[in-house]
Every structure is written in structure tokens, then in C-alpha cells.
Amino acid sequence: MPQIAQLSATYASQIFWALIFFGFVFFVVGRGFVPKVQATVANRDKQIADDLAAAEAARRAAESDEANWAATSNKQRAEAQALIAKAKADATKASEARLAQAAAVVDERIAQADARLAAARADALAEIETVASEAASDIVARLAGLSVEGDAARAAVKEVLHG
Amino acid sequence: MAEQGKVDPMHQFMIEPLFGTDHWTIAGHNIAFTNSALWMLITFVVLFAFVAGGAKGQTVPGRWQVMVEGLVGFIDNLLAANVGPKGKKYVPYIFSLFSFILFSNVLGLLPLGLIKGVHPFTSTSHFTVTGVLAILSFSIVLIVGFARHGLHFFSLFVPHGTPAWLLWLIPVIELISFLVRPFSLALRLFVAMMAGHVLLEVLSSFVISSTNSGMLWGTVVGLPSFALMIAICALEILVAGIQAYVFALLTSLYLNDAENLH
């Protein structure tokens, strides 16, 4: 086994060069490059974490914006509904008032017409009485040769007409 | 290869000095640049190229960057799961450990022997190399443990729920198991790497010898051995990853003991 057979001749060289080259590996590669690689990985992880956090924040912001928008739109819709309801009520009230006005005018006209009708009827009745009393006094004068006073004839006719 | 066409399964572990044999010394110890050192250098260069190519730091990563970030993230998760938040600072060390062992294991498995004159060498198949890594890990555990908990770190040897009448025995067992850790770390990796390579080499020697002795033996012994080699190659790739993972996992568990003393 050369490891043992050559031990006394080579151990110093083996140990020396092992220390030298492992030392190179440790100081150049281990101390030199490994921390750089670790820093790169850490930076990348940090960047990914930051990006994720930013995305999360943006999502939160979008969600709160959406909630705000929903609230605003609900409020505006409610306002619009109230406005419509008010307009409706106003319109109803206005039309009612106008209807009432028109009804009053119509009622007044009806009353006037009624009054005129009543007056006309009374006139007509009076006319009929006069005509009837004249006719009655004429008839009486012609048939009986009696001259009846106008007032008496009128009263007699009135009695007959009105019972 | 050894002489007379025979395959020596141990030859692949031979350390051959490339240069610096005569005068490169530290305190009297020769530190020649060997093939083992060369393959550790190659491991470093390949690992450097791999990680540097993926450390571009783009926010939207390419494939290469995803691979490197996946490897770093794997170690990161391993430490987060086994040590917790305090394990973050050990990521560079465990990453270096895991990827050095993994790349070294896999590079040693490359079929570079097909190119004449090139011999792949698995530096982690030598306990001198795995021992260095194990002792490093164990020292870090000791330093962190005593720095963080002081002498209270010794309470590691008295696990929760130890009955009072066993207090004379359990700490001894725990102490031994603690002291065995660096050896088990080093030997596990070295043995796993060596065993797989030896097995492949032995099977290949079966293929070569049986085929050389004729059609019959080539069919009866050579072909099944070859099929087995293919399967074991796949297994070895798995083992290369698993051993690197086990080393990194156990180190992180030991660090957990040191960081979060029960």
C-alpha cells in the first residue's frame, strides 16, 4: 500500500500541498466567491419577497378602491332614487293641485249653469202663468162675457197650476 | 502498469515527485511537488473555474449560475438544518471541504488513463490528505467549542439523561467516541476512495488476464467482470458524492456540538 509504504518519504509534501491547495480553495473559493453567491441568492430572494409584498399592497389598494367605488356608487344610486321619488311626489302633488283647480272651475261653471237653468225655468214658469192667466181671462171673457181682473185670474191660474 | 503486462492495483496510489525533489524543504522536510500535489492543484483550478463561472451575480441566473447557487444552497441548507442560524458562518468552510473532496474524488475517477502517459490520481485516497482535512475540521470544532463554552464544553461527554450510576462509564465512552472522530473522518474517506479504485483495477486485471488466456476465459470471466466494472464505475461516482457529503455532514454535526452544546 503506497499510502503506508511511502508515508515517511511523502508525508511532509502531502500535508504541505494539501494545506496549500485546500487553503487556496478556502480563501479564494470559499471566502471569495461563496459569500458573493450567497449575497446574490439573498438579493434575489429579497427582491422576490419585495415584489410579492408590492403586489400584495397593490391588490389591497385595488380592493379598497373597489370598495370605495362600490360605496360611492351605492350612495349616488340612493341619491338618484331619492331624487326620482321626490320628483315623482312633486309631480303628483302638482297634478293634484291642477286637477283641484280645474275641478273648482268646472264646479263653478256647473253651478252657474245650474243657476241659469233654474232662472230660465222660473222665467218660463212665470211666462206660462202669465200666458195661462191671460188665456184664461180671454176664455172667460169670451165664454161668459165676464171680465176678470188680471190679478184674480193670475191667482186662480196659480191655484190650478200649483194645486 | 507493472512489468509483464500484469496490473498492479496499488500502482495508481504511488506518489511520484514531479519536481522540487532535491531542494524544496521546510524545516528539513522534503516538500517536492508530486503528482498528488498536481491533482490537488487541478482540483483547485477546476473548482475555481466552476465557481467563478457561476458567480456572475445576475438576478436572473443562467444554467451555470444555477448550478453554483444550487451547490452553495445545498451547503447552506445542510448547515441550517444541522447547526441552525449559527451555522451560517461556516458555509465557506463546509463548502470548501465538500467541493474540494467532491471534485478531487470525481477528477480521480476520470478515464484519463486512456490517454497515454496521463495517470489520474485521487488525492483523497491518501490518508495524509484526508487526515489534514479531518484534523482541520476537528481543530475547528475544538477551538469553537472551547472558545464558546470554555471548560463547560466537557459537558459534551455527559449526554442528557445519563443515569447517575453510569456517570463513571458514559463520559469515558463519549470521550473515546469524540477522540475517534478525526480518525473516522479521515479513514472513511481514504478507505472508500481506495477500495473503489482497487476494485476497479482488480476487475480490469481480470478482464485483461482472462482475455489474454483465450476466448473461453475471456467470455466466462472477462465479460462479466467488464459488466461489473461498468456498474461499479457508476457506484464509484455515487460514492464520490456520498463520501464528500458524509465528510461535510459529519463536520457540520460536530460543529453543531461545538456551537449548541446540547
Coordinates of C-alpha atoms in Angstrom, one line a residue:
Chain A
M1 CA 0.0 0.0 0.0
P2 CA 1.8 3.1 -1.2
Q3 CA -0.1 5.2 1.3
I4 CA 1.9 3.5 4.1
A5 CA 5.0 2.4 2.2
Q6 CA 5.7 5.9 1.0
L7 CA 4.5 7.5 4.2
S8 CA 7.8 8.6 5.6
A9 CA 9.1 9.9 2.3
T10 CA 6.0 11.8 1.3
Y11 CA 4.0 12.9 4.4
A12 CA 5.6 16.3 4.5
S13 CA 4.9 17.0 0.9
Q14 CA 1.4 15.7 1.1
I15 CA 0.5 17.7 4.2
F16 CA 2.1 20.8 2.8
W17 CA 0.4 20.7 -0.6
A18 CA -2.9 19.6 0.9
L19 CA -2.8 22.7 3.2
I20 CA -1.7 24.9 0.4
F21 CA -4.4 23.9 -2.1
F22 CA -7.1 23.4 0.4
G23 CA -6.1 26.9 1.7
F24 CA -6.5 28.2 -1.9
V25 CA -9.9 26.6 -2.1
F26 CA -11.0 28.0 1.2
F27 CA -9.7 31.5 0.8
V28 CA -10.3 32.0 -2.9
V29 CA -13.4 30.0 -3.5
G30 CA -14.9 29.6 0.0
R31 CA -14.2 33.1 1.3
G32 CA -14.1 34.8 -2.1
F33 CA -16.9 33.5 -4.2
V34 CA -19.3 31.8 -1.8
P35 CA -20.4 34.9 0.1
K36 CA -20.9 36.6 -3.3
V37 CA -23.1 33.8 -4.5
Q38 CA -25.0 33.8 -1.2
A39 CA -25.4 37.6 -1.5
T40 CA -26.8 37.1 -5.0
V41 CA -29.3 34.5 -3.8
A42 CA -30.2 36.6 -0.8
N43 CA -30.7 39.7 -3.0
R44 CA -32.9 37.7 -5.4
D45 CA -34.9 36.3 -2.5
K46 CA -35.3 39.7 -1.1
Q47 CA -36.3 41.2 -4.5
I48 CA -38.9 38.4 -4.9
A49 CA -40.2 39.0 -1.4
D50 CA -40.4 42.8 -2.1
D51 CA -42.1 42.2 -5.4
L52 CA -44.6 39.9 -3.8
A53 CA -45.2 42.4 -1.0
A54 CA -45.7 45.2 -3.6
A55 CA -48.1 43.1 -5.5
E56 CA -50.0 42.3 -2.3
A57 CA -50.1 46.0 -1.4
A58 CA -51.4 46.8 -4.9
R59 CA -54.0 44.1 -4.6
R60 CA -55.1 45.6 -1.2
A61 CA -55.2 49.1 -2.8
A62 CA -57.3 47.8 -5.7
E63 CA -59.6 46.1 -3.3
S64 CA -60.1 49.2 -1.2
D65 CA -60.6 51.3 -4.3
E66 CA -63.2 48.9 -5.4
A67 CA -64.9 49.0 -2.1
N68 CA -64.8 52.8 -2.1
W69 CA -66.2 52.8 -5.6
A70 CA -69.0 50.4 -4.6
A71 CA -69.8 52.6 -1.7
T72 CA -69.8 55.8 -3.8
S73 CA -71.9 54.3 -6.5
N74 CA -74.4 52.9 -3.9
K75 CA -74.6 56.4 -2.4
Q76 CA -75.1 58.0 -5.8
R77 CA -77.7 55.5 -6.7
A78 CA -79.5 56.1 -3.5
E79 CA -79.4 59.8 -4.1
A80 CA -80.7 59.4 -7.6
Q81 CA -83.5 57.2 -6.3
A82 CA -84.4 59.8 -3.7
L83 CA -84.3 62.5 -6.4
I84 CA -86.6 60.4 -8.6
A85 CA -89.0 59.8 -5.7
K86 CA -89.1 63.4 -4.9
A87 CA -89.7 64.4 -8.4
K88 CA -92.5 61.9 -8.6
A89 CA -94.1 63.2 -5.5
D90 CA -93.7 66.8 -6.6
A91 CA -95.3 65.9 -10.0
T92 CA -98.1 64.1 -8.3
K93 CA -98.7 67.0 -6.0
A94 CA -98.7 69.5 -8.8
S95 CA -101.1 67.5 -10.9
E96 CA -103.4 67.0 -7.9
A97 CA -103.3 70.8 -7.4
R98 CA -104.1 71.4 -11.0
L99 CA -106.8 68.9 -11.0
A100 CA -108.3 70.5 -7.9
Q101 CA -108.1 73.9 -9.7
A102 CA -109.8 72.6 -12.8
A103 CA -112.4 70.8 -10.7
A104 CA -113.1 74.1 -8.9
V105 CA -113.5 75.9 -12.2
V106 CA -115.7 73.2 -13.6
D107 CA -117.8 73.1 -10.4
E108 CA -118.2 76.9 -10.6
R109 CA -119.3 76.7 -14.2
I110 CA -121.7 73.8 -13.4
A111 CA -123.1 75.9 -10.5
Q112 CA -123.5 78.9 -12.8
A113 CA -125.2 76.8 -15.5
D114 CA -127.5 75.3 -12.8
A115 CA -128.3 78.8 -11.6
R116 CA -129.0 79.9 -15.2
L117 CA -131.1 76.9 -15.8
A118 CA -133.1 77.5 -12.6
A119 CA -133.6 81.1 -13.6
A120 CA -134.7 80.2 -17.0
R121 CA -137.2 77.7 -15.6
A122 CA -138.5 80.2 -13.2
D123 CA -138.9 82.7 -16.1
A124 CA -140.5 80.1 -18.2
L125 CA -142.9 79.2 -15.4
A126 CA -143.8 82.8 -14.8
E127 CA -144.3 83.3 -18.5
I128 CA -146.6 80.2 -18.6
E129 CA -148.5 81.6 -15.7
T130 CA -149.0 85.0 -17.4
V131 CA -149.9 83.4 -20.7
A132 CA -152.3 81.0 -18.9
S133 CA -153.9 83.7 -16.9
E134 CA -154.3 85.9 -20.0
A135 CA -155.7 82.9 -21.9
A136 CA -158.0 82.0 -19.0
S137 CA -159.3 85.6 -18.7
D138 CA -159.7 85.7 -22.5
I139 CA -161.6 82.4 -22.4
V140 CA -163.7 83.6 -19.5
A141 CA -164.4 86.9 -21.3
R142 CA -165.4 85.2 -24.4
L143 CA -167.5 82.4 -22.9
A144 CA -169.1 84.1 -20.0
G145 CA -168.7 87.6 -21.1
L146 CA -167.2 88.3 -17.7
S147 CA -164.2 90.5 -17.4
V148 CA -161.9 89.1 -14.8
E149 CA -159.3 91.2 -13.2
G150 CA -155.8 90.3 -14.1
D151 CA -154.7 89.7 -10.6
A152 CA -157.7 87.5 -9.8
A153 CA -157.1 85.4 -13.0
R154 CA -153.5 85.0 -12.1
A155 CA -154.3 83.8 -8.6
A156 CA -156.9 81.4 -10.0
V157 CA -154.4 80.0 -12.6
K158 CA -151.7 79.8 -9.9
E159 CA -154.1 77.8 -7.8
V160 CA -154.9 75.4 -10.6
L161 CA -151.2 75.1 -11.7
H162 CA -149.7 74.5 -8.3
G163 CA -152.6 72.6 -6.9
Chain B
M1 CA 1.4 -0.5 -15.2
A2 CA 3.8 -3.0 -13.6
E3 CA 6.0 -5.3 -15.6
Q4 CA 5.0 -8.4 -17.7
G5 CA 1.6 -7.0 -18.6
K6 CA 0.3 -7.6 -15.1
V7 CA -1.9 -5.0 -13.5
D8 CA -0.7 -3.8 -10.1
P9 CA -3.9 -2.4 -8.4
M10 CA -1.8 -0.4 -6.0
H11 CA 0.3 1.4 -8.6
Q12 CA -2.3 4.1 -9.0
F13 CA -1.7 5.3 -5.5
M14 CA 2.0 5.7 -6.0
I15 CA 3.2 9.2 -5.3
E16 CA 5.7 10.3 -7.8
P17 CA 7.6 13.5 -7.3
L18 CA 7.4 15.7 -10.4
F19 CA 9.9 18.4 -9.4
G20 CA 11.5 20.0 -6.4
T21 CA 12.7 16.7 -5.1
D22 CA 16.2 17.9 -4.1
H23 CA 16.0 21.4 -2.6
W24 CA 12.3 22.1 -1.7
T25 CA 12.4 21.6 2.0
I26 CA 10.7 23.1 5.0
A27 CA 12.5 22.6 8.3
G28 CA 14.3 19.6 6.8
H29 CA 11.2 18.0 5.4
N30 CA 11.0 17.5 1.7
I31 CA 8.0 19.1 0.1
A32 CA 8.5 18.0 -3.5
F33 CA 5.7 18.8 -5.9
T34 CA 4.2 15.4 -6.6
N35 CA 1.5 14.0 -8.8
S36 CA -0.7 14.2 -5.7
A37 CA 0.0 17.9 -5.3
L38 CA -0.6 18.3 -9.1
W39 CA -4.1 16.8 -8.8
M40 CA -4.9 18.9 -5.8
L41 CA -3.9 21.9 -7.9
I42 CA -6.1 20.6 -10.7
T43 CA -8.9 20.2 -8.2
F44 CA -8.5 23.8 -7.1
V45 CA -8.3 25.1 -10.7
V46 CA -11.4 23.2 -11.8
L47 CA -13.3 24.2 -8.7
F48 CA -12.2 27.8 -9.1
A49 CA -13.3 27.8 -12.7
F50 CA -16.6 26.2 -11.8
V51 CA -17.5 28.6 -9.0
A52 CA -16.0 31.7 -10.7
G53 CA -18.0 30.9 -13.8
G54 CA -21.2 30.8 -11.8
A55 CA -20.6 33.8 -9.5
K56 CA -21.8 36.3 -12.0
G57 CA -24.4 37.6 -9.6
Q58 CA -27.2 38.0 -12.2
T59 CA -30.6 38.4 -10.8
V60 CA -32.0 36.1 -13.4
P61 CA -29.4 33.3 -13.4
G62 CA -28.1 31.2 -16.3
R63 CA -27.6 27.5 -16.1
W64 CA -24.1 27.7 -14.8
Q65 CA -25.0 30.2 -12.1
V66 CA -27.9 27.9 -11.1
M67 CA -25.5 25.0 -10.6
V68 CA -23.2 27.0 -8.4
E69 CA -26.0 28.6 -6.5
G70 CA -27.5 25.1 -6.1
L71 CA -24.3 23.8 -4.6
V72 CA -23.9 26.8 -2.3
G73 CA -27.6 26.5 -1.3
F74 CA -27.1 22.8 -0.6
I75 CA -24.3 23.5 1.9
D76 CA -26.3 26.4 3.3
N77 CA -29.3 24.1 3.9
L78 CA -27.1 21.4 5.3
L79 CA -25.7 23.9 7.9
A80 CA -29.1 25.5 8.6
A81 CA -30.6 22.1 9.2
N82 CA -27.8 20.7 11.4
V83 CA -26.4 23.8 13.2
G84 CA -29.2 26.3 12.8
P85 CA -28.7 30.1 12.3
K86 CA -25.3 30.0 13.9
G87 CA -24.1 27.7 11.2
K88 CA -24.2 30.4 8.6
K89 CA -20.6 31.5 9.2
Y90 CA -19.3 28.0 8.5
V91 CA -20.7 27.9 4.9
P92 CA -17.4 28.9 3.3
Y93 CA -15.5 26.2 5.2
I94 CA -18.0 23.4 4.7
F95 CA -18.4 24.5 1.1
S96 CA -14.7 24.3 0.5
L97 CA -14.5 21.0 2.3
F98 CA -17.4 19.4 0.4
S99 CA -16.4 20.7 -3.1
F100 CA -12.7 20.0 -2.6
I101 CA -13.4 16.4 -1.7
L102 CA -16.1 16.0 -4.3
F103 CA -14.0 17.5 -7.2
S104 CA -11.0 15.5 -6.1
N105 CA -13.0 12.3 -5.9
V106 CA -14.6 12.8 -9.3
L107 CA -11.4 14.0 -11.0
G108 CA -9.7 10.9 -9.8
L109 CA -12.4 8.8 -11.5
L110 CA -12.0 10.4 -14.9
P111 CA -10.9 7.8 -17.5
L112 CA -7.8 9.8 -18.3
G113 CA -5.7 6.7 -18.3
L114 CA -6.9 6.2 -21.9
I115 CA -4.5 9.0 -22.9
K116 CA -1.0 7.6 -23.0
G117 CA 1.2 8.9 -20.2
V118 CA -1.6 10.5 -18.2
H119 CA -2.5 8.9 -14.9
P120 CA -5.4 10.2 -12.9
F121 CA -4.7 10.4 -9.2
T122 CA -7.1 10.6 -6.4
S123 CA -5.5 12.8 -3.7
T124 CA -8.4 11.8 -1.3
S125 CA -7.2 8.2 -1.5
H126 CA -4.3 9.2 0.8
F127 CA -4.8 9.5 4.5
T128 CA -2.2 12.1 4.6
V129 CA -4.5 14.4 2.6
T130 CA -7.8 13.3 4.2
G131 CA -6.0 13.5 7.6
V132 CA -5.2 17.1 7.0
L133 CA -8.9 17.9 6.3
A134 CA -10.1 15.8 9.2
I135 CA -7.6 17.5 11.6
L136 CA -8.6 20.9 10.3
S137 CA -12.3 20.1 11.0
F138 CA -11.6 18.6 14.4
S139 CA -9.4 21.6 15.3
I140 CA -12.2 24.0 14.3
V141 CA -14.6 22.0 16.5
L142 CA -12.2 22.1 19.4
I143 CA -11.4 25.8 19.0
V144 CA -15.1 26.8 18.6
G145 CA -16.2 24.6 21.4
F146 CA -13.7 25.8 24.0
A147 CA -13.9 29.4 22.8
R148 CA -17.7 29.4 23.1
H149 CA -18.3 27.3 26.2
G150 CA -14.9 27.2 27.9
L151 CA -14.4 24.2 30.2
H152 CA -18.2 23.7 30.1
F153 CA -17.5 22.1 26.7
F154 CA -16.5 19.0 28.6
S155 CA -20.2 18.5 29.5
L156 CA -20.4 17.2 25.9
F157 CA -19.2 13.9 27.4
V158 CA -22.2 13.7 29.7
P159 CA -25.3 13.4 27.4
H160 CA -28.7 14.3 28.6
G161 CA -30.5 11.7 30.6
T162 CA -27.3 9.9 31.7
P163 CA -28.3 7.9 34.9
A164 CA -26.2 8.9 37.9
W165 CA -24.9 5.4 38.4
L166 CA -23.5 5.3 34.9
L167 CA -21.6 8.6 35.3
W168 CA -18.3 6.6 35.7
L169 CA -18.7 4.9 32.3
I170 CA -20.6 7.1 29.8
P171 CA -18.1 10.0 29.8
V172 CA -15.3 7.6 29.1
I173 CA -17.2 6.1 26.1
E174 CA -18.2 9.6 24.9
L175 CA -14.6 10.8 25.2
I176 CA -13.3 7.9 23.2
S177 CA -16.0 8.4 20.5
F178 CA -15.1 12.1 20.5
L179 CA -11.4 11.4 20.1
V180 CA -12.0 8.8 17.3
R181 CA -13.8 11.5 15.2
P182 CA -10.8 12.8 13.3
F183 CA -9.6 9.3 12.5
S184 CA -13.0 8.1 11.4
L185 CA -13.4 11.2 9.2
A186 CA -10.0 10.7 7.6
L187 CA -10.1 6.9 7.3
R188 CA -13.7 6.7 6.0
L189 CA -12.9 8.9 3.0
F190 CA -9.5 7.4 2.3
V191 CA -10.7 3.8 2.6
A192 CA -13.8 4.4 0.4
M193 CA -11.8 6.0 -2.3
M194 CA -9.0 3.4 -2.2
A195 CA -11.4 0.4 -2.1
G196 CA -13.3 1.5 -5.1
H197 CA -10.2 2.2 -7.2
V198 CA -8.6 -1.1 -6.1
L199 CA -11.8 -3.0 -7.0
L200 CA -11.9 -1.4 -10.5
E201 CA -8.2 -2.1 -11.0
V202 CA -8.6 -5.7 -9.9
L203 CA -11.6 -6.3 -12.2
S204 CA -9.7 -4.7 -15.0
S205 CA -6.8 -7.1 -14.4
F206 CA -9.4 -9.9 -14.6
V207 CA -10.6 -8.6 -17.9
I208 CA -7.0 -8.3 -19.3
S209 CA -5.7 -11.6 -18.0
S210 CA -8.7 -13.7 -18.9
T211 CA -8.9 -12.2 -22.4
N212 CA -5.2 -12.9 -22.9
S213 CA -5.7 -16.6 -21.9
G214 CA -8.2 -17.2 -24.7
M215 CA -11.7 -16.9 -26.0
L216 CA -13.3 -19.2 -23.4
W217 CA -11.9 -17.4 -20.3
G218 CA -12.5 -14.1 -21.9
T219 CA -16.2 -14.9 -22.3
V220 CA -16.6 -16.6 -19.0
V221 CA -14.6 -14.3 -16.8
G222 CA -13.7 -11.3 -18.8
L223 CA -17.2 -10.2 -20.0
P224 CA -18.9 -10.5 -16.6
S225 CA -16.0 -8.7 -15.0
F226 CA -16.3 -5.9 -17.6
A227 CA -20.1 -5.6 -17.0
L228 CA -19.4 -5.4 -13.2
M229 CA -16.8 -2.7 -13.8
I230 CA -19.3 -0.6 -15.6
A231 CA -21.7 -1.0 -12.7
I232 CA -19.0 -0.3 -10.2
C233 CA -18.0 2.8 -12.1
A234 CA -21.5 4.1 -11.6
L235 CA -21.3 3.1 -8.0
E236 CA -18.0 4.9 -7.6
I237 CA -19.4 8.1 -8.9
L238 CA -22.2 7.8 -6.3
V239 CA -19.6 7.0 -3.6
A240 CA -17.5 10.1 -4.6
G241 CA -20.6 12.3 -3.9
I242 CA -21.7 10.4 -0.8
Q243 CA -18.2 10.5 0.8
A244 CA -17.9 14.2 0.2
Y245 CA -21.4 14.6 1.6
V246 CA -20.7 12.4 4.6
F247 CA -17.5 14.4 5.4
A248 CA -19.3 17.7 5.2
L249 CA -22.3 16.4 7.1
L250 CA -20.3 14.9 10.0
T251 CA -18.2 18.1 10.2
S252 CA -21.4 20.1 10.4
L253 CA -22.8 17.8 13.1
Y254 CA -19.5 18.1 15.1
L255 CA -19.7 21.9 14.6
N256 CA -23.3 21.7 16.0
D257 CA -21.9 20.0 19.1
A258 CA -19.5 22.9 19.5
E259 CA -21.9 25.7 18.7
N260 CA -25.0 24.4 20.5
L261 CA -23.7 22.3 23.4
H262 CA -26.8 20.2 24.0

